[in-house]
Amino acid sequence: MARTQGSRAEITGPLVRQAARRLFARHGYAAVSMRQIAAAVGVQAGALYAYTPDKQALLADLLRDHMELLLAAWEDEGGDPLARLERFVRFHIGYSLDHPDEVFLSYMELRNLTPDNHAAIAALRGRYETALADILRAGAEAGVMRVADARLAAMALIAMLTGVTNWFREGGRLDRAAVADHYWTLARGAVGAG
Amino acid sequence: MARTQGSRAEITGPLVRQAARRLFARHGYAAVSMRQIAAAVGVQAGALYAYTPDKQALLADLLRDHMELLLAAWEDEGGDPLARLERFVRFHIGYSLDHPDEVFLSYMELRNLTPDNHAAIAALRGRYETALADILRAGAEAGVMRVADARLAAMALIAMLTGVTNWFREGGRLDRAAVADHYWTLARGAVGAG
DNA sequence: GTCTATAAGTAGATAGAC
DNA sequence: GTCTATCTACTTATAGAC
């Protein structure tokens, strides 16, 4: 297929998603117009509709892709439950700091999804929580952790860890490694393995 | 001053704030129109401007009032640092479950505030974090807690506790008292007092 | 694939009647 | 204090030219 004038599909597609991700995270889905996204990409608003059927699908795709990448990135290597938990904690903090916009969006904009899209994303989030809950159950059964309710503890720990994106700034008082160490100490203590 | 036809200022004012709080929490500030708020109250859109100069002030007032009420409601009675921490944990969970919309708004809609309003709310939030950090420092000094960084630990704990609003449903598997007990166990362990 | 132009609707906010 | 009516601007999305 011959290339038409001004056509740059290979780079425009990713740019649209990148601009949408950044703007949605900064100002909120409802507060961002298609024109703003187009301006950030350097095209006119109409051109966006070559890449997404509508604004809602753009948000849903961003959130679903994030959750799928997050789940794919997490690989439980098994073994000692405490070692598995430490890997999870450091993974979650690292991934959250590497992808602050996605993480922010994925728990701030669920309410702006249609019911169908919401259910799909919530299911993916549930799988991630289950991955952590499984580790906590294994630790409790092995007697190296004290966790009365693995599901509740998993949600509590994920909320605690994700919160790092609210205040961490590169170049601040603490570097990433120090922050991860602190959170690991807190998490280990929380599950009775301090 | 004689009452004009249809004037019900005493009840309309609170209703406007209540409707705005509920709708902003449900759908997001940017996604809610003044007309939607007016419809929820049972007046026309123009009437809202008798109670707020504009939409932004409505949001800022809701958030500032929430933070001030939260700070006023928390009373540190001093004494044993562990007892103070337990009171804080149970207070924060109880207050969050009593005021889910306010709590949700206060950390979801900060980005939709003007810089001035944002700074004011952030300062109030900082005071609340400091209240907890002070307890953790006292506990560490007394040797009944192990907390390497009180500020970080305070933010981590508040994020963990606030997360309860994301999943707790009245009438569900766990009641409030059980949930508070679980979170207190997690928090106590996190600060090395398990 | 991207543009321009536009349709059709909604936004926040104000003016003036009552 | 509330209403109706309205201004101006902006919204999502589409149509058709290139």
Coordinates of C-alpha atoms (C1' of nucleotides) in Angstrom, one line a residue:
Chain A
M1 CA 0.0 0.0 0.0
A2 CA 1.5 3.3 -1.1
R3 CA 2.1 5.8 1.6
T4 CA -0.2 8.9 1.4
Q5 CA 0.9 12.4 2.1
G6 CA 1.7 13.0 5.7
S7 CA 1.0 9.5 6.8
R8 CA 3.1 8.3 9.7
A9 CA 1.0 5.6 11.2
E10 CA 3.8 3.6 12.7
I11 CA 4.8 6.4 15.0
T12 CA 1.5 8.2 15.4
G13 CA -0.3 5.2 16.9
P14 CA 2.1 4.9 19.9
L15 CA 2.2 8.6 20.2
V16 CA -1.5 8.9 20.6
R17 CA -1.5 6.3 23.4
Q18 CA 1.5 7.9 25.1
A19 CA -0.1 11.4 25.0
A20 CA -3.5 10.0 26.2
R21 CA -1.8 8.1 29.0
R22 CA 0.1 11.2 30.2
L23 CA -2.7 13.6 29.9
F24 CA -5.3 11.3 31.5
A25 CA -3.0 10.7 34.4
R26 CA -2.2 14.4 34.9
H27 CA -5.7 15.9 34.5
G28 CA -8.1 13.0 34.6
Y29 CA -10.0 11.3 31.7
A30 CA -13.0 13.5 31.7
A31 CA -11.0 16.7 31.9
V32 CA -8.9 15.9 28.8
S33 CA -10.3 16.6 25.3
M34 CA -9.5 14.7 22.1
R35 CA -8.2 18.1 20.9
Q36 CA -5.7 18.2 23.7
I37 CA -4.5 14.7 22.9
A38 CA -4.2 15.6 19.2
A39 CA -2.3 18.8 19.9
A40 CA 0.2 16.8 22.1
V41 CA 0.7 14.4 19.2
G42 CA 0.9 17.1 16.6
V43 CA -2.2 16.1 14.5
Q44 CA -5.7 17.4 14.2
A45 CA -8.4 15.9 16.4
G46 CA -10.1 14.0 13.5
A47 CA -6.9 12.0 12.9
L48 CA -7.2 10.3 16.3
Y49 CA -10.2 8.3 15.1
A50 CA -7.9 6.3 12.8
Y51 CA -6.5 4.8 15.9
T52 CA -9.4 4.5 18.3
P53 CA -13.1 4.2 17.7
D54 CA -13.7 6.6 20.5
K55 CA -12.3 8.2 23.7
Q56 CA -13.7 5.4 25.9
A57 CA -11.9 2.7 24.0
L58 CA -8.7 4.7 24.3
L59 CA -8.9 4.7 28.1
A60 CA -10.0 1.0 28.3
D61 CA -7.1 -0.1 26.0
L62 CA -4.6 1.8 28.1
L63 CA -5.9 0.2 31.3
R64 CA -6.2 -3.3 30.0
D65 CA -2.7 -3.2 28.4
H66 CA -1.2 -1.9 31.6
M67 CA -2.8 -4.7 33.7
E68 CA -1.8 -7.3 31.2
L69 CA 1.8 -6.1 31.1
L70 CA 1.9 -5.9 34.8
L71 CA 0.7 -9.5 35.1
A72 CA 3.1 -10.7 32.4
A73 CA 6.0 -8.9 34.1
W74 CA 5.4 -10.6 37.5
E75 CA 6.9 -14.0 37.5
D76 CA 6.7 -16.0 40.7
E77 CA 9.8 -18.1 40.9
G78 CA 8.5 -20.1 43.9
G79 CA 10.6 -21.3 46.7
D80 CA 10.8 -19.8 50.2
P81 CA 7.6 -17.7 50.8
L82 CA 9.5 -14.9 52.4
A83 CA 11.9 -14.7 49.4
R84 CA 8.8 -14.7 47.1
L85 CA 7.2 -11.9 49.2
E86 CA 10.4 -9.8 49.1
R87 CA 10.6 -10.2 45.3
F88 CA 6.9 -9.2 45.0
V89 CA 7.5 -6.1 47.1
R90 CA 10.5 -5.0 45.2
F91 CA 8.9 -5.8 41.9
H92 CA 5.7 -3.9 42.7
I93 CA 7.6 -0.8 43.8
G94 CA 10.0 -0.8 40.9
Y95 CA 7.2 -1.4 38.4
S96 CA 5.0 1.4 40.0
L97 CA 7.9 3.9 39.9
D98 CA 8.7 2.9 36.3
H99 CA 5.1 3.4 35.2
P100 CA 3.6 6.0 37.5
D101 CA 1.0 7.2 34.9
E102 CA -0.3 3.7 34.2
V103 CA -0.5 2.9 37.9
F104 CA -2.2 6.1 38.7
L105 CA -4.7 5.6 35.9
S106 CA -5.5 2.0 36.7
Y107 CA -6.9 2.9 40.1
M108 CA -8.2 6.4 39.5
E109 CA -10.1 6.0 36.3
L110 CA -11.9 2.7 36.7
R111 CA -15.1 4.6 37.4
N112 CA -15.0 6.2 34.0
L113 CA -15.1 2.8 32.2
T114 CA -18.3 1.3 30.9
P115 CA -19.5 -1.6 32.9
D116 CA -18.1 -4.1 30.4
N117 CA -14.7 -2.5 30.4
H118 CA -14.8 -2.1 34.2
A119 CA -15.5 -5.8 34.8
A120 CA -12.6 -6.8 32.5
I121 CA -10.0 -4.6 34.2
A122 CA -11.3 -5.5 37.7
A123 CA -10.8 -9.2 36.8
L124 CA -7.2 -8.6 35.8
R125 CA -6.6 -6.7 39.0
G126 CA -8.1 -9.5 41.0
R127 CA -5.6 -11.9 39.4
Y128 CA -2.7 -9.7 40.6
E129 CA -4.1 -9.6 44.1
T130 CA -4.5 -13.3 44.1
A131 CA -0.8 -13.7 43.1
L132 CA 0.2 -11.9 46.3
A133 CA -2.5 -13.6 48.5
D134 CA -1.1 -17.0 47.3
I135 CA 2.3 -16.1 48.6
L136 CA 0.9 -15.0 52.0
R137 CA -1.1 -18.2 52.3
A138 CA 2.0 -20.2 51.6
G139 CA 3.9 -18.3 54.1
A140 CA 1.3 -18.8 56.8
E141 CA 1.1 -22.5 56.1
A142 CA 4.9 -22.8 56.3
G143 CA 4.7 -21.0 59.6
V144 CA 7.0 -18.2 58.5
M145 CA 4.3 -15.5 58.3
R146 CA 1.3 -14.7 60.5
V147 CA -1.6 -13.7 58.2
A148 CA -5.1 -14.2 59.4
D149 CA -6.8 -13.1 56.2
A150 CA -4.6 -13.4 53.1
R151 CA -7.0 -11.6 50.7
L152 CA -7.4 -8.6 53.1
A153 CA -3.6 -8.5 53.7
A154 CA -2.9 -8.7 50.0
M155 CA -5.1 -5.7 49.3
A156 CA -3.7 -3.8 52.2
L157 CA -0.1 -4.4 51.1
I158 CA -0.8 -3.5 47.5
A159 CA -2.4 -0.2 48.6
M160 CA 0.6 0.5 50.9
L161 CA 3.1 -0.2 48.2
T162 CA 1.3 1.6 45.4
G163 CA 1.1 4.7 47.6
V164 CA 4.8 5.2 46.9
T165 CA 3.8 6.9 43.6
N166 CA 2.1 9.6 45.6
W167 CA 5.2 11.1 47.1
F168 CA 8.3 9.6 45.6
R169 CA 10.4 12.0 43.5
E170 CA 13.5 11.0 41.6
G171 CA 16.5 12.9 43.1
G172 CA 14.7 13.4 46.4
R173 CA 15.8 12.6 50.0
L174 CA 15.7 8.8 49.4
D175 CA 16.7 6.9 46.3
R176 CA 14.8 4.0 44.8
A177 CA 16.8 1.3 46.6
A178 CA 16.4 3.0 50.0
V179 CA 12.7 3.3 49.4
A180 CA 12.3 -0.3 48.4
D181 CA 14.3 -1.4 51.5
H182 CA 12.0 0.7 53.8
Y183 CA 8.8 -0.7 52.2
W184 CA 10.2 -4.3 52.4
T185 CA 10.8 -3.8 56.1
L186 CA 7.3 -2.5 56.6
A187 CA 5.7 -5.3 54.6
R188 CA 7.8 -8.1 56.3
G189 CA 6.7 -6.8 59.7
A190 CA 3.1 -6.5 58.6
V191 CA 2.9 -10.2 57.8
G192 CA 4.5 -11.1 61.1
A193 CA 7.9 -12.0 59.6
G194 CA 9.8 -9.0 61.1
Chain B
M1 CA -35.8 40.1 55.0
A2 CA -39.0 38.8 53.6
R3 CA -38.8 35.3 52.1
T4 CA -39.2 35.3 48.3
Q5 CA -41.2 32.7 46.5
G6 CA -39.5 29.3 46.5
S7 CA -36.6 30.4 48.6
R8 CA -35.3 27.6 50.8
A9 CA -31.7 28.7 51.4
E10 CA -31.3 26.9 54.7
I11 CA -31.7 23.5 53.2
T12 CA -30.6 24.2 49.6
G13 CA -27.0 25.2 50.6
P14 CA -26.2 21.9 52.4
L15 CA -28.0 19.9 49.7
V16 CA -25.8 21.5 47.0
R17 CA -22.7 20.5 48.8
Q18 CA -24.0 17.0 49.5
A19 CA -25.0 16.4 45.9
A20 CA -21.7 17.8 44.6
R21 CA -19.8 15.6 47.1
R22 CA -21.6 12.5 46.1
L23 CA -21.5 13.1 42.3
F24 CA -17.8 14.2 42.3
A25 CA -16.9 11.1 44.2
R26 CA -18.9 8.8 41.9
H27 CA -18.0 10.2 38.5
G28 CA -15.1 12.6 39.1
Y29 CA -15.1 16.4 39.3
A30 CA -14.5 17.0 35.6
A31 CA -17.2 14.6 34.5
V32 CA -20.0 16.2 36.6
S33 CA -21.8 19.2 35.2
M34 CA -23.4 22.0 37.3
R35 CA -26.7 20.9 35.6
Q36 CA -26.3 17.4 37.1
I37 CA -25.7 18.8 40.5
A38 CA -28.7 21.1 40.2
A39 CA -30.9 18.3 39.1
A40 CA -29.9 16.2 42.1
V41 CA -30.8 19.1 44.4
G42 CA -34.0 19.8 42.5
V43 CA -33.2 23.3 41.3
Q44 CA -32.1 24.9 38.0
A45 CA -28.4 25.3 37.3
G46 CA -28.4 29.1 37.7
A47 CA -29.6 28.8 41.3
L48 CA -26.3 27.0 42.3
Y49 CA -24.4 30.3 41.8
A50 CA -26.2 31.7 44.9
Y51 CA -24.1 29.2 46.9
T52 CA -20.8 29.1 45.2
P53 CA -18.9 31.6 43.0
D54 CA -18.0 28.8 40.6
K55 CA -17.5 25.0 40.3
Q56 CA -13.8 25.1 41.3
A57 CA -14.7 26.8 44.7
L58 CA -17.3 24.1 45.3
L59 CA -14.7 21.4 45.0
A60 CA -12.1 23.3 47.0
D61 CA -14.6 24.0 49.8
L62 CA -15.5 20.3 50.0
L63 CA -11.9 19.2 50.2
R64 CA -10.8 21.8 52.7
D65 CA -13.8 21.2 55.0
H66 CA -13.1 17.5 54.9
M67 CA -9.5 17.9 55.9
E68 CA -10.4 20.3 58.6
L69 CA -13.1 18.1 60.1
L70 CA -10.7 15.1 59.9
L71 CA -8.0 17.0 61.7
A72 CA -10.5 18.3 64.3
A73 CA -11.9 14.8 64.8
W74 CA -8.5 13.3 65.5
E75 CA -7.5 13.9 69.1
D76 CA -4.2 12.4 70.3
E77 CA -4.6 11.6 73.9
G78 CA -0.9 10.9 74.5
G79 CA 0.4 8.1 76.7
D80 CA 1.8 4.8 75.5
P81 CA 2.9 5.1 71.9
L82 CA 1.5 1.8 71.0
A83 CA -1.9 2.7 72.4
R84 CA -1.7 6.0 70.5
L85 CA -1.0 4.1 67.3
E86 CA -3.9 1.7 67.8
R87 CA -6.2 4.6 68.4
F88 CA -5.0 6.3 65.2
V89 CA -5.5 3.1 63.2
R90 CA -9.0 2.5 64.4
F91 CA -9.9 6.2 64.1
H92 CA -8.6 6.4 60.5
I93 CA -10.4 3.3 59.4
G94 CA -13.6 4.3 61.1
Y95 CA -13.5 7.8 59.8
S96 CA -12.7 6.6 56.3
L97 CA -15.6 4.2 56.3
D98 CA -18.0 6.8 57.7
H99 CA -17.0 9.3 55.0
P100 CA -16.0 7.3 51.9
D101 CA -16.9 10.1 49.5
E102 CA -14.8 12.7 51.2
V103 CA -11.8 10.4 51.6
F104 CA -12.0 9.3 48.0
L105 CA -12.3 12.9 46.8
S106 CA -9.5 14.2 48.9
Y107 CA -6.9 12.0 47.2
M108 CA -8.5 11.7 43.8
E109 CA -9.3 15.3 42.9
L110 CA -6.3 17.2 44.2
R111 CA -5.1 17.5 40.6
N112 CA -8.3 19.4 39.6
L113 CA -7.6 22.2 42.2
T114 CA -6.0 25.5 41.2
P115 CA -2.4 25.8 42.5
D116 CA -3.6 28.0 45.4
N117 CA -6.3 25.6 46.5
H118 CA -4.0 22.6 46.0
A119 CA -1.3 24.1 48.3
A120 CA -3.9 24.7 51.0
I121 CA -5.2 21.2 51.0
A122 CA -1.8 19.6 50.7
A123 CA -0.7 21.5 53.8
L124 CA -3.7 20.2 55.8
R125 CA -2.9 16.7 54.6
G126 CA 0.7 17.2 55.7
R127 CA -0.5 18.0 59.2
Y128 CA -2.4 14.8 59.4
E129 CA 0.7 12.8 58.2
T130 CA 2.7 14.6 60.8
A131 CA 0.3 13.6 63.6
L132 CA 1.0 9.9 62.7
A133 CA 4.7 10.4 62.2
D134 CA 5.0 11.9 65.7
I135 CA 3.5 8.8 67.2
L136 CA 5.9 6.6 65.3
R137 CA 8.9 8.7 66.4
A138 CA 7.8 8.5 70.0
G139 CA 7.4 4.8 69.7
A140 CA 10.9 4.4 68.2
E141 CA 12.4 6.6 70.9
A142 CA 10.6 4.6 73.6
G143 CA 12.0 1.4 72.0
V144 CA 8.6 -0.1 71.5
M145 CA 8.6 0.3 67.7
R146 CA 11.2 -0.1 65.0
V147 CA 10.7 2.7 62.4
A148 CA 13.7 3.8 60.4
D149 CA 11.9 6.7 58.6
A150 CA 8.9 8.0 60.4
R151 CA 7.7 10.2 57.6
L152 CA 7.8 7.4 55.0
A153 CA 6.2 4.9 57.4
A154 CA 3.4 7.4 58.1
M155 CA 2.6 7.8 54.4
A156 CA 2.8 4.1 53.9
L157 CA 0.4 3.3 56.8
I158 CA -2.1 6.0 55.8
A159 CA -2.1 4.6 52.2
M160 CA -2.6 1.1 53.5
L161 CA -5.5 2.1 55.9
T162 CA -7.2 4.4 53.4
G163 CA -7.2 1.5 50.9
V164 CA -10.0 -0.1 52.9
T165 CA -12.5 2.2 51.2
N166 CA -11.6 0.5 47.9
W167 CA -13.1 -2.8 48.8
F168 CA -15.1 -2.7 52.1
R169 CA -18.8 -3.2 51.7
E170 CA -21.2 -3.1 54.6
G171 CA -22.8 -6.5 55.1
G172 CA -19.9 -8.3 53.4
R173 CA -17.7 -11.1 54.6
L174 CA -16.1 -9.0 57.4
D175 CA -17.7 -6.5 59.6
R176 CA -16.1 -3.2 60.6
A177 CA -14.7 -4.4 63.9
A178 CA -13.1 -7.4 62.2
V179 CA -11.6 -5.2 59.5
A180 CA -10.2 -2.8 62.0
D181 CA -8.7 -5.7 64.0
H182 CA -7.0 -7.0 60.9
Y183 CA -5.6 -3.7 59.9
W184 CA -4.3 -3.0 63.4
T185 CA -2.5 -6.3 63.4
L186 CA -0.9 -5.4 60.0
A187 CA 0.0 -1.9 61.2
R188 CA 1.5 -3.0 64.5
G189 CA 3.6 -5.6 62.7
A190 CA 4.8 -3.0 60.1
V191 CA 6.3 -0.8 62.8
G192 CA 8.0 -3.7 64.4
A193 CA 5.7 -4.0 67.4
G194 CA 4.0 -7.3 66.3
Chain C
dG1 C1' -3.4 8.8 7.2
dT2 C1' -4.4 13.4 7.8
dC3 C1' -6.6 17.5 6.7
dT4 C1' -10.6 21.0 6.9
dA5 C1' -15.2 21.8 8.0
dT6 C1' -19.0 20.9 10.4
dA7 C1' -22.8 18.7 12.8
dA8 C1' -25.2 18.3 17.1
dG9 C1' -24.8 18.6 21.6
dT10 C1' -23.2 20.3 26.2
dA11 C1' -20.2 23.0 29.2
dG12 C1' -19.8 27.1 32.8
dA13 C1' -21.5 31.2 33.9
dT14 C1' -24.6 35.5 33.6
dA15 C1' -28.9 38.7 33.1
dG16 C1' -33.1 39.9 34.3
dA17 C1' -38.0 38.6 35.6
dC18 C1' -40.5 37.4 39.7
Chain D
dG1 C1' -33.6 32.5 46.1
dT2 C1' -35.0 30.6 42.1
dC3 C1' -36.5 30.7 37.4
dT4 C1' -36.0 31.1 32.3
dA5 C1' -33.3 32.3 28.7
dT6 C1' -29.2 33.0 26.7
dC7 C1' -24.1 33.9 25.6
dT8 C1' -19.8 32.1 24.4
dA9 C1' -17.0 28.4 24.2
dC10 C1' -16.0 23.9 23.9
dT11 C1' -17.2 18.9 23.4
dT12 C1' -17.2 14.2 20.6
dA13 C1' -17.5 12.5 16.5
dT14 C1' -18.2 12.3 11.3
dA15 C1' -17.8 13.5 6.1
dG16 C1' -15.4 14.2 2.4
dA17 C1' -11.2 16.3 0.1
dC18 C1' -6.4 15.2 -0.7

